[in-house]
Amino acid sequence: MQKIIKKIKDKNLYLSLLITLVFFGIFIRMEYATDTYSVLASYPKEIFNHFMESGRFVTALWWGAVNVLNLGDYLIYLSSFILAIICITLAIYNLYLVISKKIENSALSLILSTITIINPFSIELFLFIEKGIFGLGILLSILAFSRFVKYLEGDKKSLIFIFIYMLIATFCYQGVIGLFIAISAVYVIVYNKNIKDFIKNNIIILLGYGIPAIINLITVKFIYGNSRVTGEVVLQESIQKILQGSKEMIASYNILPKYTLVIAILALTLFYIVSILISKKDSIKKKALNILGLAYIFIAILGISIVPQIMQSTESIWFVPRSTYPFATIMGLVSIYALITTEKNNIKYIIIGIISVSILAMQLYSFNKIEIDHYNLNYMDKINSLSIGKEIQAYEQETGNKVTKICIYNDQNISYTYPYIWAKKDTNITGFYPDWSIIKMINYYNNINLTQGEINLEIEESFKEKDWDNYSDEQIIFIGDTIHYCKF
């Protein structure tokens, strides 16, 4: 109880909350991703089954609970937002508690905890309605890591907690749980005594990650038959998609200026190697092992970011920030490793602090741009959806026909998003881009229930010849109970 009271009184807990709100507090206002329209405009049981089939059992249970309570769209969203803020805050704070035992500078420990958890890829996790469950997965991964450190310090019972935390985290969202391996890799080196211990501890973290992942995989594959794990694997095509996706990941998906993260890592690596080489305290063997340890961390982070993609069917391979979240922890983890394994030196604290704060400042600027554009995108999608709804209403009043179906067509140049909107991969794409999202979005904003209709080949050919830059009445053709709509 005294430990809990002490933590509640710790200013770093509230600093962690303040930092989280600075980066993500804007999302207290409801926002929509393409998936959000599908979630809100579908039957609760349908979405519950979707999450179950994806192995995201905690998300499914949350979705079932909020619908049983009949909270309404905004309260459902708000509950998820609050959970996300709490979980990210606690993840930063709990990571801080662990690394501050090895890094004496409290302020720098908090900065490195922040840049590890709120890394460049974290922004996408806040753009989905289940953001709270994503955050819970991150927190549980950090709690598993803290238990792994206790195990390294001699507490064998911690192995049980590692398994429990990681199992629940895996059932939250598989894309973030690689955080456990990435950060545990640092402490495997820090606590390493000999080759035997190194191998044993690596087996522990692999089992801590792997057993829950295998349980999740088996459940999804054999009970639900999810296409991501049961689909066809075309090796050559998979390799090409992984190489292309890895390039985009390393370039940080343009969330930061291209290759900024790589340049920062190279600068830190060079700084670390020079610090090691000029050190008079360590033997040549110790210096070599420290440098090899850094290479091991790079391999662990890169591996845990890419390997899960390899496990999927070729069609399902899709590198996006949320599914490669562990890779973006590299800045924080390399900094933590560098400070722990070298002599204490104020100059090192200052240099690493300046680089870390600079990256965080760039992140904040970029996040702000993405966030503002996201809400602008939502507004334009809403206006265009309501315009279509008015066209439907006018047609129904004029003809007496009840529109119940919608057919979606493509023109010559389909827009991924609106002009001047920052968009990349799944981030900030218009709800008019995916066919399934268009129907759900129009239904959601107009409180109607259109279903998929049968494509008319003549209409399809006529639409293919045209090229719209924005919504216009000409994109709509009504025939009986069906609206034929060409997305722009």
PDB file of N, CA and C in Angstrom, residues 6-44:
ATOM      1  N   LYS A   6       3.151   6.050  -2.639  1.00  0.00           N
ATOM      2  CA  LYS A   6       4.375   6.725  -3.091  1.00  0.00           C
ATOM      3  C   LYS A   6       4.311   7.033  -4.573  1.00  0.00           C
ATOM      4  N   LYS A   7       3.806   6.074  -5.353  1.00  0.00           N
ATOM      5  CA  LYS A   7       3.692   6.278  -6.802  1.00  0.00           C
ATOM      6  C   LYS A   7       2.665   7.354  -7.126  1.00  0.00           C
ATOM      7  N   ILE A   8       1.558   7.358  -6.378  1.00  0.00           N
ATOM      8  CA  ILE A   8       0.522   8.358  -6.610  1.00  0.00           C
ATOM      9  C   ILE A   8       1.047   9.767  -6.342  1.00  0.00           C
ATOM     10  N   LYS A   9       1.971   9.877  -5.402  1.00  0.00           N
ATOM     11  CA  LYS A   9       2.545  11.176  -5.054  1.00  0.00           C
ATOM     12  C   LYS A   9       3.701  11.578  -5.970  1.00  0.00           C
ATOM     13  N   ASP A  10       4.162  10.657  -6.793  1.00  0.00           N
ATOM     14  CA  ASP A  10       5.326  10.908  -7.645  1.00  0.00           C
ATOM     15  C   ASP A  10       4.969  11.892  -8.767  1.00  0.00           C
ATOM     16  N   LYS A  11       5.677  12.994  -8.831  1.00  0.00           N
ATOM     17  CA  LYS A  11       5.398  14.009  -9.850  1.00  0.00           C
ATOM     18  C   LYS A  11       5.594  13.461 -11.263  1.00  0.00           C
ATOM     19  N   ASN A  12       6.450  12.456 -11.404  1.00  0.00           N
ATOM     20  CA  ASN A  12       6.710  11.896 -12.740  1.00  0.00           C
ATOM     21  C   ASN A  12       5.485  11.195 -13.320  1.00  0.00           C
ATOM     22  N   LEU A  13       4.608  10.715 -12.455  1.00  0.00           N
ATOM     23  CA  LEU A  13       3.357  10.122 -12.918  1.00  0.00           C
ATOM     24  C   LEU A  13       2.502  11.193 -13.595  1.00  0.00           C
ATOM     25  N   TYR A  14       2.436  12.352 -12.993  1.00  0.00           N
ATOM     26  CA  TYR A  14       1.615  13.441 -13.530  1.00  0.00           C
ATOM     27  C   TYR A  14       2.287  14.112 -14.724  1.00  0.00           C
ATOM     28  N   LEU A  15       3.608  14.101 -14.729  1.00  0.00           N
ATOM     29  CA  LEU A  15       4.321  14.584 -15.909  1.00  0.00           C
ATOM     30  C   LEU A  15       4.054  13.658 -17.100  1.00  0.00           C
ATOM     31  N   SER A  16       3.998  12.361 -16.815  1.00  0.00           N
ATOM     32  CA  SER A  16       3.684  11.382 -17.872  1.00  0.00           C
ATOM     33  C   SER A  16       2.288  11.634 -18.431  1.00  0.00           C
ATOM     34  N   LEU A  17       1.337  11.939 -17.549  1.00  0.00           N
ATOM     35  CA  LEU A  17      -0.026  12.253 -17.977  1.00  0.00           C
ATOM     36  C   LEU A  17      -0.047  13.526 -18.814  1.00  0.00           C
ATOM     37  N   LEU A  18       0.674  14.547 -18.350  1.00  0.00           N
ATOM     38  CA  LEU A  18       0.713  15.822 -19.072  1.00  0.00           C
ATOM     39  C   LEU A  18       1.295  15.634 -20.474  1.00  0.00           C
ATOM     40  N   ILE A  19       2.377  14.882 -20.566  1.00  0.00           N
ATOM     41  CA  ILE A  19       3.006  14.625 -21.870  1.00  0.00           C
ATOM     42  C   ILE A  19       2.038  13.901 -22.807  1.00  0.00           C
ATOM     43  N   THR A  20       1.357  12.897 -22.270  1.00  0.00           N
ATOM     44  CA  THR A  20       0.399  12.131 -23.073  1.00  0.00           C
ATOM     45  C   THR A  20      -0.723  13.021 -23.593  1.00  0.00           C
ATOM     46  N   LEU A  21      -1.207  13.909 -22.741  1.00  0.00           N
ATOM     47  CA  LEU A  21      -2.282  14.817 -23.154  1.00  0.00           C
ATOM     48  C   LEU A  21      -1.807  15.837 -24.181  1.00  0.00           C
ATOM     49  N   VAL A  22      -0.558  16.271 -24.059  1.00  0.00           N
ATOM     50  CA  VAL A  22      -0.005  17.211 -25.044  1.00  0.00           C
ATOM     51  C   VAL A  22       0.009  16.570 -26.431  1.00  0.00           C
ATOM     52  N   PHE A  23       0.383  15.304 -26.500  1.00  0.00           N
ATOM     53  CA  PHE A  23       0.473  14.617 -27.788  1.00  0.00           C
ATOM     54  C   PHE A  23      -0.887  14.160 -28.311  1.00  0.00           C
ATOM     55  N   PHE A  24      -1.764  13.724 -27.405  1.00  0.00           N
ATOM     56  CA  PHE A  24      -2.988  13.068 -27.865  1.00  0.00           C
ATOM     57  C   PHE A  24      -4.283  13.634 -27.299  1.00  0.00           C
ATOM     58  N   GLY A  25      -4.198  14.674 -26.484  1.00  0.00           N
ATOM     59  CA  GLY A  25      -5.397  15.220 -25.845  1.00  0.00           C
ATOM     60  C   GLY A  25      -6.442  15.710 -26.821  1.00  0.00           C
ATOM     61  N   ILE A  26      -6.033  16.105 -28.022  1.00  0.00           N
ATOM     62  CA  ILE A  26      -6.960  16.597 -29.045  1.00  0.00           C
ATOM     63  C   ILE A  26      -8.020  15.561 -29.398  1.00  0.00           C
ATOM     64  N   PHE A  27      -7.696  14.284 -29.183  1.00  0.00           N
ATOM     65  CA  PHE A  27      -8.608  13.223 -29.587  1.00  0.00           C
ATOM     66  C   PHE A  27      -9.775  13.029 -28.627  1.00  0.00           C
ATOM     67  N   ILE A  28      -9.918  13.921 -27.643  1.00  0.00           N
ATOM     68  CA  ILE A  28     -11.101  13.856 -26.784  1.00  0.00           C
ATOM     69  C   ILE A  28     -12.355  14.145 -27.620  1.00  0.00           C
ATOM     70  N   ARG A  29     -12.161  14.895 -28.704  1.00  0.00           N
ATOM     71  CA  ARG A  29     -13.253  15.123 -29.653  1.00  0.00           C
ATOM     72  C   ARG A  29     -13.338  13.907 -30.565  1.00  0.00           C
ATOM     73  N   MET A  30     -14.533  13.420 -30.803  1.00  0.00           N
ATOM     74  CA  MET A  30     -14.705  12.192 -31.565  1.00  0.00           C
ATOM     75  C   MET A  30     -14.145  12.333 -32.981  1.00  0.00           C
ATOM     76  N   GLU A  31     -13.439  11.300 -33.434  1.00  0.00           N
ATOM     77  CA  GLU A  31     -12.888  11.284 -34.786  1.00  0.00           C
ATOM     78  C   GLU A  31     -13.194   9.932 -35.423  1.00  0.00           C
ATOM     79  N   TYR A  32     -13.008   9.876 -36.743  1.00  0.00           N
ATOM     80  CA  TYR A  32     -13.402   8.694 -37.491  1.00  0.00           C
ATOM     81  C   TYR A  32     -12.295   8.250 -38.438  1.00  0.00           C
ATOM     82  N   ALA A  33     -11.983   6.971 -38.400  1.00  0.00           N
ATOM     83  CA  ALA A  33     -11.184   6.327 -39.439  1.00  0.00           C
ATOM     84  C   ALA A  33     -12.162   5.564 -40.328  1.00  0.00           C
ATOM     85  N   THR A  34     -11.693   5.054 -41.458  1.00  0.00           N
ATOM     86  CA  THR A  34     -12.592   4.293 -42.326  1.00  0.00           C
ATOM     87  C   THR A  34     -13.199   3.113 -41.566  1.00  0.00           C
ATOM     88  N   ASP A  35     -12.389   2.488 -40.700  1.00  0.00           N
ATOM     89  CA  ASP A  35     -12.882   1.352 -39.913  1.00  0.00           C
ATOM     90  C   ASP A  35     -13.967   1.766 -38.928  1.00  0.00           C
ATOM     91  N   THR A  36     -13.873   3.008 -38.443  1.00  0.00           N
ATOM     92  CA  THR A  36     -14.822   3.479 -37.437  1.00  0.00           C
ATOM     93  C   THR A  36     -16.240   3.476 -37.990  1.00  0.00           C
ATOM     94  N   TYR A  37     -16.400   3.894 -39.246  1.00  0.00           N
ATOM     95  CA  TYR A  37     -17.729   3.900 -39.852  1.00  0.00           C
ATOM     96  C   TYR A  37     -18.288   2.486 -39.917  1.00  0.00           C
ATOM     97  N   SER A  38     -17.420   1.535 -40.241  1.00  0.00           N
ATOM     98  CA  SER A  38     -17.853   0.144 -40.316  1.00  0.00           C
ATOM     99  C   SER A  38     -18.282  -0.362 -38.944  1.00  0.00           C
ATOM    100  N   VAL A  39     -17.499  -0.003 -37.924  1.00  0.00           N
ATOM    101  CA  VAL A  39     -17.797  -0.449 -36.567  1.00  0.00           C
ATOM    102  C   VAL A  39     -19.127   0.131 -36.070  1.00  0.00           C
ATOM    103  N   LEU A  40     -19.320   1.431 -36.295  1.00  0.00           N
ATOM    104  CA  LEU A  40     -20.504   2.101 -35.750  1.00  0.00           C
ATOM    105  C   LEU A  40     -21.768   1.850 -36.563  1.00  0.00           C
ATOM    106  N   ALA A  41     -21.614   1.594 -37.858  1.00  0.00           N
ATOM    107  CA  ALA A  41     -22.790   1.433 -38.719  1.00  0.00           C
ATOM    108  C   ALA A  41     -23.168  -0.026 -38.948  1.00  0.00           C
ATOM    109  N   SER A  42     -22.473  -0.948 -38.290  1.00  0.00           N
ATOM    110  CA  SER A  42     -22.781  -2.379 -38.427  1.00  0.00           C
ATOM    111  C   SER A  42     -23.477  -2.880 -37.172  1.00  0.00           C
ATOM    112  N   TYR A  43     -24.061  -4.050 -37.264  1.00  0.00           N
ATOM    113  CA  TYR A  43     -24.686  -4.662 -36.098  1.00  0.00           C
ATOM    114  C   TYR A  43     -23.604  -5.033 -35.084  1.00  0.00           C
ATOM    115  N   PRO A  44     -23.821  -4.761 -33.785  1.00  0.00           N
ATOM    116  CA  PRO A  44     -22.803  -5.057 -32.761  1.00  0.00           C
ATOM    117  C   PRO A  44     -22.284  -6.495 -32.813  1.00  0.00           C
TER     118      PRO A  44
END
